[in-house]
């Protein structure tokens, strides 16, 4: 995986038109932004390009856009908030065509340090289809230099993420990564490719199937692999334990056996729950009060289900983290949305907060858990991309990273 990429610090943008792919996929309610984290995260790259005299053209997707362009998924609210944050005007091109005459005219009128925001890239239809090539070329026609700063979309080979780079390069332009992408490469990429040891990886979440390649790859890279969350019960069943009504993926039992054997042969530690928090049923609603007991991992009654790791397991996992130098965590230890079933996830988050190791949270639910539980400021890095961070942990090459120029 080539990780030594040109960044915005390596390029000269003075007087040049710079197209920046951002991740402005913010949550909206009644046309208002409810969480501006992604806008704030994009600011350092945008401010650097403005300061260096670039003509800064921003693009992003928003939402899933299933039924064609609509005002509910327009980037207009982002343009407004961005202007407030930057302290200067942002010229929003509302054209649903994204790269049409309105965009061309707006870019032609730009002076150094100006900012233009194009309309939602998904309004052009499927970016990864035949239409994508035409769209890639039109995006490239608007700029001299391309910067990708949307890690959350970097696992997709879309026109605005990867396709555009071929056309920018064809006319002698450079393609670089922004500060946000650089940070993800430095932390997540290097944790997997070149970790400071001991390297401990913690995997949770519901399904084994979602993490097959991640488990396999991390068993090769990590010194200790810790398994929690719903997927732990498939491993426990593979060991021959009774797991009651717990979540299980019967098709993956042989895979779990293979992984346990692989760990043993390689001399790696694969830690599984030794006790578990059980209840008669899954809470409904998810945060409803619930009666629980803690039992040994091999003593789950047939009419009960495991919904969190137990207290001794939490201690075991916390202990395993203490001596680590690098820790990567993806996926909660239980149903963390319920206060009674969040104890395992809190214990792991607390252990990470107290260690001197480099601690990396791999996006998705684990990032949400760390934020909600108040441990975010104690982590070295919280990834901005759920799917992208998982693919990085699998050892896959991400199109958005691969498409940038090497240094």
mmCIF file of C-alpha atoms in Angstrom:
data_model
loop_
_atom_site.group_PDB
_atom_site.id
_atom_site.type_symbol
_atom_site.label_atom_id
_atom_site.label_comp_id
_atom_site.label_asym_id
_atom_site.label_seq_id
_atom_site.Cartn_x
_atom_site.Cartn_y
_atom_site.Cartn_z
ATOM 1 C CA UNK A 1 0.000 0.000 0.000
ATOM 2 C CA UNK A 2 1.779 3.186 -1.187
ATOM 3 C CA UNK A 3 1.300 5.689 1.629
ATOM 4 C CA UNK A 4 3.899 8.343 0.806
ATOM 5 C CA UNK A 5 1.610 10.809 -0.973
ATOM 6 C CA UNK A 6 1.978 14.437 -2.052
ATOM 7 C CA UNK A 7 0.101 16.665 0.380
ATOM 8 C CA UNK A 8 -1.044 20.290 0.186
ATOM 9 C CA UNK A 9 2.330 21.226 1.724
ATOM 10 C CA UNK A 10 4.129 19.829 -1.347
ATOM 11 C CA UNK A 11 2.312 21.791 -4.063
ATOM 12 C CA UNK A 12 2.349 25.405 -5.252
ATOM 13 C CA UNK A 13 -1.196 26.662 -5.842
ATOM 14 C CA UNK A 14 -0.652 30.421 -6.225
ATOM 15 C CA UNK A 15 -2.971 31.685 -8.967
ATOM 16 C CA UNK A 16 -4.115 28.141 -9.771
ATOM 17 C CA UNK A 17 -7.629 26.690 -9.756
ATOM 18 C CA UNK A 18 -7.698 23.986 -7.068
ATOM 19 C CA UNK A 19 -10.525 21.459 -6.940
ATOM 20 C CA UNK A 20 -10.903 20.011 -3.431
ATOM 21 C CA UNK A 21 -13.053 16.921 -2.790
ATOM 22 C CA UNK A 22 -14.346 17.404 0.754
ATOM 23 C CA UNK A 23 -16.609 15.318 2.937
ATOM 24 C CA UNK A 24 -19.538 17.662 3.604
ATOM 25 C CA UNK A 25 -21.974 14.775 4.074
ATOM 26 C CA UNK A 26 -23.437 16.443 7.177
ATOM 27 C CA UNK A 27 -26.677 15.496 8.946
ATOM 28 C CA UNK A 28 -29.549 17.872 8.148
ATOM 29 C CA UNK A 29 -32.877 18.380 9.903
ATOM 30 C CA UNK A 30 -35.442 20.730 8.343
ATOM 31 C CA UNK A 31 -32.671 22.198 6.179
ATOM 32 C CA UNK A 32 -30.450 22.953 9.189
ATOM 33 C CA UNK A 33 -27.079 21.306 9.900
ATOM 34 C CA UNK A 34 -27.256 19.343 13.180
ATOM 35 C CA UNK A 35 -23.557 18.374 13.393
ATOM 36 C CA UNK A 36 -20.850 20.475 11.750
ATOM 37 C CA UNK A 37 -17.884 18.208 12.628
ATOM 38 C CA UNK A 38 -17.110 17.434 8.983
ATOM 39 C CA UNK A 39 -17.153 21.102 7.975
ATOM 40 C CA UNK A 40 -14.789 22.021 10.813
ATOM 41 C CA UNK A 41 -12.492 19.098 9.882
ATOM 42 C CA UNK A 42 -12.152 20.439 6.302
ATOM 43 C CA UNK A 43 -11.156 23.973 7.345
ATOM 44 C CA UNK A 44 -7.349 23.566 7.754
ATOM 45 C CA UNK A 45 -6.894 22.368 4.155
ATOM 46 C CA UNK A 46 -9.216 25.047 2.723
ATOM 47 C CA UNK A 47 -7.554 27.814 4.774
ATOM 48 C CA UNK A 48 -4.079 26.688 3.677
ATOM 49 C CA UNK A 49 -5.072 26.815 -0.012
ATOM 50 C CA UNK A 50 -6.693 30.250 0.404
ATOM 51 C CA UNK A 51 -3.580 31.573 2.183
ATOM 52 C CA UNK A 52 -1.345 30.227 -0.591
ATOM 53 C CA UNK A 53 -3.328 32.154 -3.227
ATOM 54 C CA UNK A 54 -5.273 29.300 -4.756
ATOM 55 C CA UNK A 55 -8.678 29.694 -6.376
ATOM 56 C CA UNK A 56 -10.460 27.132 -4.234
ATOM 57 C CA UNK A 57 -13.287 25.085 -5.790
ATOM 58 C CA UNK A 58 -14.956 22.688 -3.346
ATOM 59 C CA UNK A 59 -17.088 19.650 -4.138
ATOM 60 C CA UNK A 60 -18.777 16.948 -2.057
ATOM 61 C CA UNK A 61 -21.707 14.559 -1.966
ATOM 62 C CA UNK A 62 -24.516 14.786 0.575
ATOM 63 C CA UNK A 63 -26.959 12.008 1.389
ATOM 64 C CA UNK A 64 -27.737 9.028 -0.819
ATOM 65 C CA UNK A 65 -29.758 10.873 -3.535
ATOM 66 C CA UNK A 66 -31.979 7.945 -4.482
ATOM 67 C CA UNK A 67 -34.732 9.803 -6.352
ATOM 68 C CA UNK A 68 -32.717 12.353 -8.280
ATOM 69 C CA UNK A 69 -31.695 15.900 -7.321
ATOM 70 C CA UNK A 70 -33.778 17.630 -4.650
ATOM 71 C CA UNK A 71 -33.454 20.744 -2.498
ATOM 72 C CA UNK A 72 -33.451 18.603 0.668
ATOM 73 C CA UNK A 73 -29.976 17.340 -0.279
ATOM 74 C CA UNK A 74 -28.579 20.561 -1.711
ATOM 75 C CA UNK A 75 -25.249 21.796 -0.323
ATOM 76 C CA UNK A 76 -26.696 25.319 0.152
ATOM 77 C CA UNK A 77 -26.746 25.069 3.996
ATOM 78 C CA UNK A 78 -23.082 23.949 3.890
ATOM 79 C CA UNK A 79 -22.094 27.002 1.812
ATOM 80 C CA UNK A 80 -23.740 29.253 4.394
ATOM 81 C CA UNK A 81 -22.037 27.624 7.401
ATOM 82 C CA UNK A 82 -18.700 27.436 5.583
ATOM 83 C CA UNK A 83 -18.797 31.167 4.851
ATOM 84 C CA UNK A 84 -19.326 31.861 8.580
ATOM 85 C CA UNK A 85 -16.428 29.592 9.529
ATOM 86 C CA UNK A 86 -14.035 31.001 6.924
ATOM 87 C CA UNK A 87 -15.064 34.610 7.535
ATOM 88 C CA UNK A 88 -15.427 35.227 3.791
ATOM 89 C CA UNK A 89 -18.029 34.691 1.095
ATOM 90 C CA UNK A 90 -18.476 31.271 -0.489
ATOM 91 C CA UNK A 91 -19.986 31.391 -3.978
ATOM 92 C CA UNK A 92 -22.439 28.484 -4.105
ATOM 93 C CA UNK A 93 -23.250 27.156 -7.594
ATOM 94 C CA UNK A 94 -26.768 25.742 -7.163
ATOM 95 C CA UNK A 95 -26.862 24.158 -10.651
ATOM 96 C CA UNK A 96 -27.984 20.507 -10.410
ATOM 97 C CA UNK A 97 -25.680 19.686 -13.332
ATOM 98 C CA UNK A 98 -22.742 20.438 -10.942
ATOM 99 C CA UNK A 99 -20.216 21.268 -13.705
ATOM 100 C CA UNK A 100 -22.428 23.178 -16.168
ATOM 101 C CA UNK A 101 -22.215 26.739 -17.503
ATOM 102 C CA UNK A 102 -22.958 28.283 -14.107
ATOM 103 C CA UNK A 103 -19.959 26.484 -12.578
ATOM 104 C CA UNK A 104 -17.669 27.412 -15.484
ATOM 105 C CA UNK A 105 -18.690 31.088 -15.221
ATOM 106 C CA UNK A 106 -18.231 31.130 -11.428
ATOM 107 C CA UNK A 107 -14.728 29.652 -11.743
ATOM 108 C CA UNK A 108 -13.735 32.032 -14.551
ATOM 109 C CA UNK A 109 -14.668 34.996 -12.342
ATOM 110 C CA UNK A 110 -12.519 33.806 -9.394
ATOM 111 C CA UNK A 111 -9.623 35.770 -7.950
ATOM 112 C CA UNK A 112 -6.832 34.337 -5.779
ATOM 113 C CA UNK A 113 -8.206 33.302 -2.374
ATOM 114 C CA UNK A 114 -11.820 33.066 -3.590
ATOM 115 C CA UNK A 115 -13.962 30.042 -2.693
ATOM 116 C CA UNK A 116 -16.617 28.380 -4.854
ATOM 117 C CA UNK A 117 -18.747 25.414 -3.716
ATOM 118 C CA UNK A 118 -20.272 23.188 -6.390
ATOM 119 C CA UNK A 119 -23.638 21.439 -5.991
ATOM 120 C CA UNK A 120 -23.963 17.900 -4.550
ATOM 121 C CA UNK A 121 -21.864 15.616 -6.814
ATOM 122 C CA UNK A 122 -24.452 12.824 -6.512
ATOM 123 C CA UNK A 123 -26.957 15.037 -8.344
ATOM 124 C CA UNK A 124 -25.120 13.958 -11.504
ATOM 125 C CA UNK A 125 -26.297 10.363 -11.011
ATOM 126 C CA UNK A 126 -24.069 7.380 -10.365
ATOM 127 C CA UNK A 127 -20.497 8.647 -10.256
ATOM 128 C CA UNK A 128 -18.965 5.197 -10.726
ATOM 129 C CA UNK A 129 -20.786 4.370 -13.993
ATOM 130 C CA UNK A 130 -20.116 5.333 -17.639
ATOM 131 C CA UNK A 131 -21.539 8.755 -16.783
ATOM 132 C CA UNK A 132 -18.627 9.007 -14.352
ATOM 133 C CA UNK A 133 -15.986 9.387 -17.058
ATOM 134 C CA UNK A 134 -17.706 12.380 -18.641
ATOM 135 C CA UNK A 135 -18.238 13.886 -15.176
ATOM 136 C CA UNK A 136 -14.567 13.249 -14.253
ATOM 137 C CA UNK A 137 -13.424 15.144 -17.353
ATOM 138 C CA UNK A 138 -15.781 18.074 -16.680
ATOM 139 C CA UNK A 139 -14.531 18.350 -13.090
ATOM 140 C CA UNK A 140 -10.929 18.296 -14.336
ATOM 141 C CA UNK A 141 -11.748 21.028 -16.891
ATOM 142 C CA UNK A 142 -12.604 23.348 -13.982
ATOM 143 C CA UNK A 143 -9.202 23.044 -12.296
ATOM 144 C CA UNK A 144 -5.413 22.927 -12.602
ATOM 145 C CA UNK A 145 -4.742 20.997 -9.390
ATOM 146 C CA UNK A 146 -6.798 18.390 -7.485
ATOM 147 C CA UNK A 147 -6.802 17.739 -3.734
ATOM 148 C CA UNK A 148 -8.652 14.834 -2.102
ATOM 149 C CA UNK A 149 -9.575 15.480 1.532
ATOM 150 C CA UNK A 150 -12.609 13.160 1.808
ATOM 151 C CA UNK A 151 -11.348 10.048 3.574
ATOM 152 C CA UNK A 152 -14.923 8.916 4.260
ATOM 153 C CA UNK A 153 -15.415 8.524 0.483
ATOM 154 C CA UNK A 154 -11.893 7.385 -0.426
ATOM 155 C CA UNK A 155 -12.879 3.703 -0.643
ATOM 156 C CA UNK A 156 -15.155 4.517 -3.596
ATOM 157 C CA UNK A 157 -13.703 4.838 -7.115
ATOM 158 C CA UNK A 158 -16.079 7.705 -7.939
ATOM 159 C CA UNK A 159 -15.563 10.493 -10.476
ATOM 160 C CA UNK A 160 -15.010 13.202 -7.843
ATOM 161 C CA UNK A 161 -12.751 10.944 -5.715
ATOM 162 C CA UNK A 162 -10.518 9.086 -8.168
ATOM 163 C CA UNK A 163 -11.734 9.455 -11.773
ATOM 164 C CA UNK A 164 -10.925 13.165 -11.985
ATOM 165 C CA UNK A 165 -7.225 12.565 -11.242
ATOM 166 C CA UNK A 166 -6.479 10.904 -14.611
ATOM 167 C CA UNK A 167 -7.756 13.949 -16.491
ATOM 168 C CA UNK A 168 -5.955 16.436 -14.213
ATOM 169 C CA UNK A 169 -2.678 14.552 -14.675
ATOM 170 C CA UNK A 170 -3.210 14.268 -18.442
ATOM 171 C CA UNK A 171 -2.967 18.056 -18.687
ATOM 172 C CA UNK A 172 0.090 18.295 -16.440
ATOM 173 C CA UNK A 173 -1.700 19.017 -13.172
ATOM 174 C CA UNK A 174 -0.848 17.627 -9.743
ATOM 175 C CA UNK A 175 -3.033 15.488 -7.460
ATOM 176 C CA UNK A 176 -2.458 15.668 -3.715
ATOM 177 C CA UNK A 177 -4.138 14.807 -0.420
ATOM 178 C CA UNK A 178 -5.395 17.331 2.139
ATOM 179 C CA UNK A 179 -4.540 17.472 5.849
ATOM 180 C CA UNK A 180 -7.484 15.298 6.869
ATOM 181 C CA UNK A 181 -6.510 12.523 4.429
ATOM 182 C CA UNK A 182 -2.858 12.850 5.435
ATOM 183 C CA UNK A 183 -3.780 12.349 9.094
ATOM 184 C CA UNK A 184 -5.768 9.197 8.266
ATOM 185 C CA UNK A 185 -2.842 7.816 6.235
ATOM 186 C CA UNK A 186 -0.361 8.657 9.002
ATOM 187 C CA UNK A 187 -2.392 7.055 11.775
ATOM 188 C CA UNK A 188 -4.516 4.272 10.271
ATOM 189 C CA UNK A 189 -2.285 3.355 7.339
ATOM 190 C CA UNK A 190 0.911 3.302 9.354
ATOM 191 C CA UNK A 191 -0.707 1.508 12.296
ATOM 192 C CA UNK A 192 -1.454 -1.402 9.993
ATOM 193 C CA UNK A 193 1.659 -1.251 7.815
ATOM 194 C CA UNK A 194 4.300 -0.207 10.309
ATOM 195 C CA UNK A 195 3.020 -0.250 13.922
ATOM 196 C CA UNK A 196 5.076 0.494 17.009
ATOM 197 C CA UNK A 197 4.840 -2.763 18.998
ATOM 198 C CA UNK A 198 3.226 -4.308 20.966
ATOM 199 C CA UNK A 199 0.299 -3.718 18.600
ATOM 200 C CA UNK A 200 -3.162 -4.561 19.981
ATOM 201 C CA UNK A 201 -6.239 -4.595 17.736
ATOM 202 C CA UNK A 202 -9.751 -4.611 19.223
ATOM 203 C CA UNK A 203 -12.678 -5.646 17.057
ATOM 204 C CA UNK A 204 -16.334 -5.490 18.047
ATOM 205 C CA UNK A 205 -19.663 -4.907 16.392
ATOM 206 C CA UNK A 206 -22.431 -7.261 15.423
ATOM 207 C CA UNK A 207 -21.384 -9.512 12.575
ATOM 208 C CA UNK A 208 -18.334 -11.654 11.797
ATOM 209 C CA UNK A 209 -19.213 -11.370 8.087
ATOM 210 C CA UNK A 210 -18.596 -7.591 8.133
ATOM 211 C CA UNK A 211 -15.064 -8.065 9.456
ATOM 212 C CA UNK A 212 -13.833 -11.283 7.786
ATOM 213 C CA UNK A 213 -10.887 -9.724 5.966
ATOM 214 C CA UNK A 214 -10.148 -7.348 8.833
ATOM 215 C CA UNK A 215 -9.807 -10.242 11.311
ATOM 216 C CA UNK A 216 -7.577 -12.117 8.875
ATOM 217 C CA UNK A 217 -5.349 -9.127 8.112
ATOM 218 C CA UNK A 218 -5.046 -7.964 11.725
ATOM 219 C CA UNK A 219 -4.145 -11.466 12.911
ATOM 220 C CA UNK A 220 -1.091 -11.177 10.676
ATOM 221 C CA UNK A 221 -0.202 -7.643 11.733
ATOM 222 C CA UNK A 222 -1.162 -7.397 15.430
ATOM 223 C CA UNK A 223 0.465 -9.062 18.444
ATOM 224 C CA UNK A 224 -2.883 -9.370 20.229
ATOM 225 C CA UNK A 225 -6.352 -9.432 18.697
ATOM 226 C CA UNK A 226 -9.297 -8.825 21.030
ATOM 227 C CA UNK A 227 -12.813 -9.846 19.968
ATOM 228 C CA UNK A 228 -15.966 -8.398 21.568
ATOM 229 C CA UNK A 229 -19.458 -7.346 20.535
ATOM 230 C CA UNK A 230 -22.054 -9.544 18.871
ATOM 231 C CA UNK A 231 -19.491 -11.315 16.705
ATOM 232 C CA UNK A 232 -17.780 -12.828 19.758
ATOM 233 C CA UNK A 233 -20.648 -15.329 20.146
ATOM 234 C CA UNK A 234 -19.897 -16.960 16.783
ATOM 235 C CA UNK A 235 -16.334 -17.519 18.035
ATOM 236 C CA UNK A 236 -17.656 -18.891 21.345
ATOM 237 C CA UNK A 237 -19.998 -21.269 19.528
ATOM 238 C CA UNK A 238 -17.068 -22.362 17.333
ATOM 239 C CA UNK A 239 -15.309 -23.315 20.577
ATOM 240 C CA UNK A 240 -18.253 -25.582 21.389
ATOM 241 C CA UNK A 241 -19.920 -23.308 23.948
ATOM 242 C CA UNK A 242 -23.694 -22.988 24.443
ATOM 243 C CA UNK A 243 -24.577 -19.401 23.466
ATOM 244 C CA UNK A 244 -28.366 -19.437 23.991
ATOM 245 C CA UNK A 245 -30.233 -16.875 21.896
ATOM 246 C CA UNK A 246 -27.094 -14.769 21.288
ATOM 247 C CA UNK A 247 -26.368 -13.359 17.836
ATOM 248 C CA UNK A 248 -24.589 -15.987 15.730
ATOM 249 C CA UNK A 249 -23.478 -16.474 12.146
ATOM 250 C CA UNK A 250 -23.618 -20.246 11.706
ATOM 251 C CA UNK A 251 -22.074 -20.015 8.231
ATOM 252 C CA UNK A 252 -18.913 -18.526 9.730
ATOM 253 C CA UNK A 253 -18.215 -21.144 12.432
ATOM 254 C CA UNK A 254 -15.499 -22.865 10.371
ATOM 255 C CA UNK A 255 -13.954 -19.480 9.583
ATOM 256 C CA UNK A 256 -13.782 -18.687 13.318
ATOM 257 C CA UNK A 257 -12.150 -22.078 13.992
ATOM 258 C CA UNK A 258 -9.599 -21.349 11.238
ATOM 259 C CA UNK A 259 -8.798 -17.960 12.761
ATOM 260 C CA UNK A 260 -8.287 -19.441 16.239
ATOM 261 C CA UNK A 261 -5.937 -22.055 14.744
ATOM 262 C CA UNK A 262 -4.123 -19.403 12.712
ATOM 263 C CA UNK A 263 -3.541 -17.333 15.862
ATOM 264 C CA UNK A 264 -2.200 -20.331 17.753
ATOM 265 C CA UNK A 265 0.192 -21.340 14.964
ATOM 266 C CA UNK A 266 1.480 -17.776 14.591
ATOM 267 C CA UNK A 267 1.953 -17.368 18.344
ATOM 268 C CA UNK A 268 -0.545 -14.493 18.458
ATOM 269 C CA UNK A 269 -2.959 -13.857 21.301
ATOM 270 C CA UNK A 270 -6.617 -14.034 20.275
ATOM 271 C CA UNK A 271 -8.672 -12.934 23.268
ATOM 272 C CA UNK A 272 -12.351 -13.875 23.537
ATOM 273 C CA UNK A 273 -14.858 -13.090 26.326
ATOM 274 C CA UNK A 274 -14.466 -15.219 29.473
ATOM 275 C CA UNK A 275 -17.760 -13.952 30.869
ATOM 276 C CA UNK A 276 -20.729 -12.184 29.349
ATOM 277 C CA UNK A 277 -23.662 -9.944 30.313
ATOM 278 C CA UNK A 278 -26.936 -11.675 29.462
ATOM 279 C CA UNK A 279 -30.648 -10.806 29.350
ATOM 280 C CA UNK A 280 -33.881 -12.568 28.386
ATOM 281 C CA UNK A 281 -34.366 -10.361 25.310
ATOM 282 C CA UNK A 282 -32.840 -7.521 23.303
ATOM 283 C CA UNK A 283 -33.973 -4.166 24.795
ATOM 284 C CA UNK A 284 -36.908 -2.518 23.020
ATOM 285 C CA UNK A 285 -36.580 0.419 22.612
ATOM 286 C CA UNK A 286 -32.805 0.059 22.524
ATOM 287 C CA UNK A 287 -32.223 2.300 25.581
ATOM 288 C CA UNK A 288 -35.017 0.773 27.717
ATOM 289 C CA UNK A 289 -34.256 -0.391 31.293
ATOM 290 C CA UNK A 290 -33.202 -4.061 31.257
ATOM 291 C CA UNK A 291 -32.497 -6.804 33.809
ATOM 292 C CA UNK A 292 -29.104 -8.427 33.281
ATOM 293 C CA UNK A 293 -26.828 -10.976 34.912
ATOM 294 C CA UNK A 294 -23.206 -11.863 34.264
ATOM 295 C CA UNK A 295 -22.291 -15.516 33.608
ATOM 296 C CA UNK A 296 -19.197 -17.398 32.449
ATOM 297 C CA UNK A 297 -18.884 -17.383 28.653
ATOM 298 C CA UNK A 298 -19.569 -21.138 28.471
ATOM 299 C CA UNK A 299 -22.641 -20.992 30.726
ATOM 300 C CA UNK A 300 -25.183 -18.928 28.798
ATOM 301 C CA UNK A 301 -28.654 -20.452 29.426
ATOM 302 C CA UNK A 302 -30.541 -21.605 26.321
ATOM 303 C CA UNK A 303 -33.285 -18.974 26.812
ATOM 304 C CA UNK A 304 -30.917 -15.982 27.330
ATOM 305 C CA UNK A 305 -28.737 -13.877 25.034
ATOM 306 C CA UNK A 306 -25.374 -12.187 25.475
ATOM 307 C CA UNK A 307 -25.511 -8.404 24.971
ATOM 308 C CA UNK A 308 -22.182 -7.154 26.363
ATOM 309 C CA UNK A 309 -18.860 -8.502 27.610
ATOM 310 C CA UNK A 310 -18.780 -9.337 31.338
ATOM 311 C CA UNK A 311 -16.832 -7.647 34.149
ATOM 312 C CA UNK A 312 -13.896 -10.094 34.180
ATOM 313 C CA UNK A 313 -13.597 -9.837 30.385
ATOM 314 C CA UNK A 314 -13.563 -6.031 30.647
ATOM 315 C CA UNK A 315 -10.662 -6.323 33.129
ATOM 316 C CA UNK A 316 -8.832 -8.821 30.886
ATOM 317 C CA UNK A 317 -9.179 -6.546 27.843
ATOM 318 C CA UNK A 318 -8.151 -3.428 29.795
ATOM 319 C CA UNK A 319 -5.067 -5.288 31.068
ATOM 320 C CA UNK A 320 -4.116 -6.321 27.499
ATOM 321 C CA UNK A 321 -4.191 -2.673 26.430
ATOM 322 C CA UNK A 322 -1.928 -1.427 29.251
ATOM 323 C CA UNK A 323 1.355 -2.707 27.792
ATOM 324 C CA UNK A 324 0.501 -1.783 24.186
ATOM 325 C CA UNK A 325 2.302 0.872 22.161
ATOM 326 C CA UNK A 326 -0.286 0.963 19.330
ATOM 327 C CA UNK A 327 -3.999 0.203 19.707
ATOM 328 C CA UNK A 328 -6.591 0.159 16.920
ATOM 329 C CA UNK A 329 -10.244 -0.217 17.912
ATOM 330 C CA UNK A 330 -13.177 -0.819 15.588
ATOM 331 C CA UNK A 331 -16.620 -1.789 16.896
ATOM 332 C CA UNK A 332 -18.276 -1.606 20.345
ATOM 333 C CA UNK A 333 -18.146 -4.414 22.945
ATOM 334 C CA UNK A 334 -21.928 -4.597 23.389
ATOM 335 C CA UNK A 335 -25.185 -2.710 22.872
ATOM 336 C CA UNK A 336 -23.542 0.578 23.942
ATOM 337 C CA UNK A 337 -26.671 2.630 23.153
ATOM 338 C CA UNK A 338 -28.200 1.117 26.333
ATOM 339 C CA UNK A 339 -26.703 2.461 29.613
ATOM 340 C CA UNK A 340 -26.851 -0.988 31.268
ATOM 341 C CA UNK A 341 -25.129 -2.654 28.293
ATOM 342 C CA UNK A 342 -22.494 0.035 27.694
ATOM 343 C CA UNK A 343 -20.222 -1.065 30.557
ATOM 344 C CA UNK A 344 -17.912 -3.209 28.410
ATOM 345 C CA UNK A 345 -17.482 -0.488 25.803
ATOM 346 C CA UNK A 346 -16.871 2.111 28.544
ATOM 347 C CA UNK A 347 -14.238 -0.130 30.182
ATOM 348 C CA UNK A 348 -12.339 -0.503 26.893
ATOM 349 C CA UNK A 349 -12.631 3.231 26.103
ATOM 350 C CA UNK A 350 -11.366 4.068 29.607
ATOM 351 C CA UNK A 351 -8.414 1.680 29.209
ATOM 352 C CA UNK A 352 -7.502 3.371 25.911
ATOM 353 C CA UNK A 353 -7.874 6.826 27.478
ATOM 354 C CA UNK A 354 -5.444 5.900 30.267
ATOM 355 C CA UNK A 355 -2.725 4.260 28.161
ATOM 356 C CA UNK A 356 0.347 6.018 26.742
ATOM 357 C CA UNK A 357 -0.060 4.085 23.483
ATOM 358 C CA UNK A 358 -1.039 5.621 20.170
ATOM 359 C CA UNK A 359 -4.803 4.996 20.176
ATOM 360 C CA UNK A 360 -6.707 4.927 16.902
ATOM 361 C CA UNK A 361 -10.490 4.632 16.675
ATOM 362 C CA UNK A 362 -11.574 3.217 13.317
ATOM 363 C CA UNK A 363 -14.701 5.248 12.563
ATOM 364 C CA UNK A 364 -18.307 4.039 12.604
ATOM 365 C CA UNK A 365 -19.925 2.901 15.861
ATOM 366 C CA UNK A 366 -16.709 2.903 17.885
ATOM 367 C CA UNK A 367 -16.167 6.578 16.985
ATOM 368 C CA UNK A 368 -19.785 7.312 17.975
ATOM 369 C CA UNK A 369 -19.295 5.413 21.245
ATOM 370 C CA UNK A 370 -16.077 7.248 22.150
ATOM 371 C CA UNK A 371 -17.717 10.601 21.374
ATOM 372 C CA UNK A 372 -20.920 9.832 23.295
ATOM 373 C CA UNK A 373 -19.067 8.449 26.310
ATOM 374 C CA UNK A 374 -16.828 11.520 26.571
ATOM 375 C CA UNK A 375 -13.437 9.933 25.771
ATOM 376 C CA UNK A 376 -12.835 11.536 22.353
ATOM 377 C CA UNK A 377 -10.214 14.059 23.518
ATOM 378 C CA UNK A 378 -8.141 11.251 25.076
ATOM 379 C CA UNK A 379 -7.624 9.369 21.794
ATOM 380 C CA UNK A 380 -4.701 9.975 19.426
ATOM 381 C CA UNK A 381 -6.906 9.743 16.345
ATOM 382 C CA UNK A 382 -10.578 9.136 15.578
ATOM 383 C CA UNK A 383 -11.098 8.177 11.953
ATOM 384 C CA UNK A 384 -13.680 10.108 9.918
ATOM 385 C CA UNK A 385 -14.555 7.157 7.674
ATOM 386 C CA UNK A 386 -16.417 4.029 8.749
ATOM 387 C CA UNK A 387 -16.278 1.965 5.543
ATOM 388 C CA UNK A 388 -12.981 3.496 4.442
ATOM 389 C CA UNK A 389 -11.254 2.805 7.763
ATOM 390 C CA UNK A 390 -12.470 -0.819 7.693
ATOM 391 C CA UNK A 391 -11.011 -1.288 4.204
ATOM 392 C CA UNK A 392 -7.733 0.299 5.353
ATOM 393 C CA UNK A 393 -7.651 -2.206 8.245
ATOM 394 C CA UNK A 394 -8.263 -4.999 5.738
ATOM 395 C CA UNK A 395 -5.069 -3.915 3.991
ATOM 396 C CA UNK A 396 -6.946 -2.839 0.868
ATOM 397 C CA UNK A 397 -5.739 -0.062 -1.396
ATOM 398 C CA UNK A 398 -8.255 2.809 -1.260
ATOM 399 C CA UNK A 399 -8.960 4.417 -4.684
ATOM 400 C CA UNK A 400 -8.930 7.944 -3.201
ATOM 401 C CA UNK A 401 -5.513 7.386 -1.619
ATOM 402 C CA UNK A 402 -4.015 5.438 -4.534
ATOM 403 C CA UNK A 403 -5.086 8.149 -7.018
ATOM 404 C CA UNK A 404 -2.945 10.861 -5.378
ATOM 405 C CA UNK A 405 0.582 11.502 -6.698
ATOM 406 C CA UNK A 406 3.432 9.827 -4.852
ATOM 407 C CA UNK A 407 6.025 12.160 -3.372
#
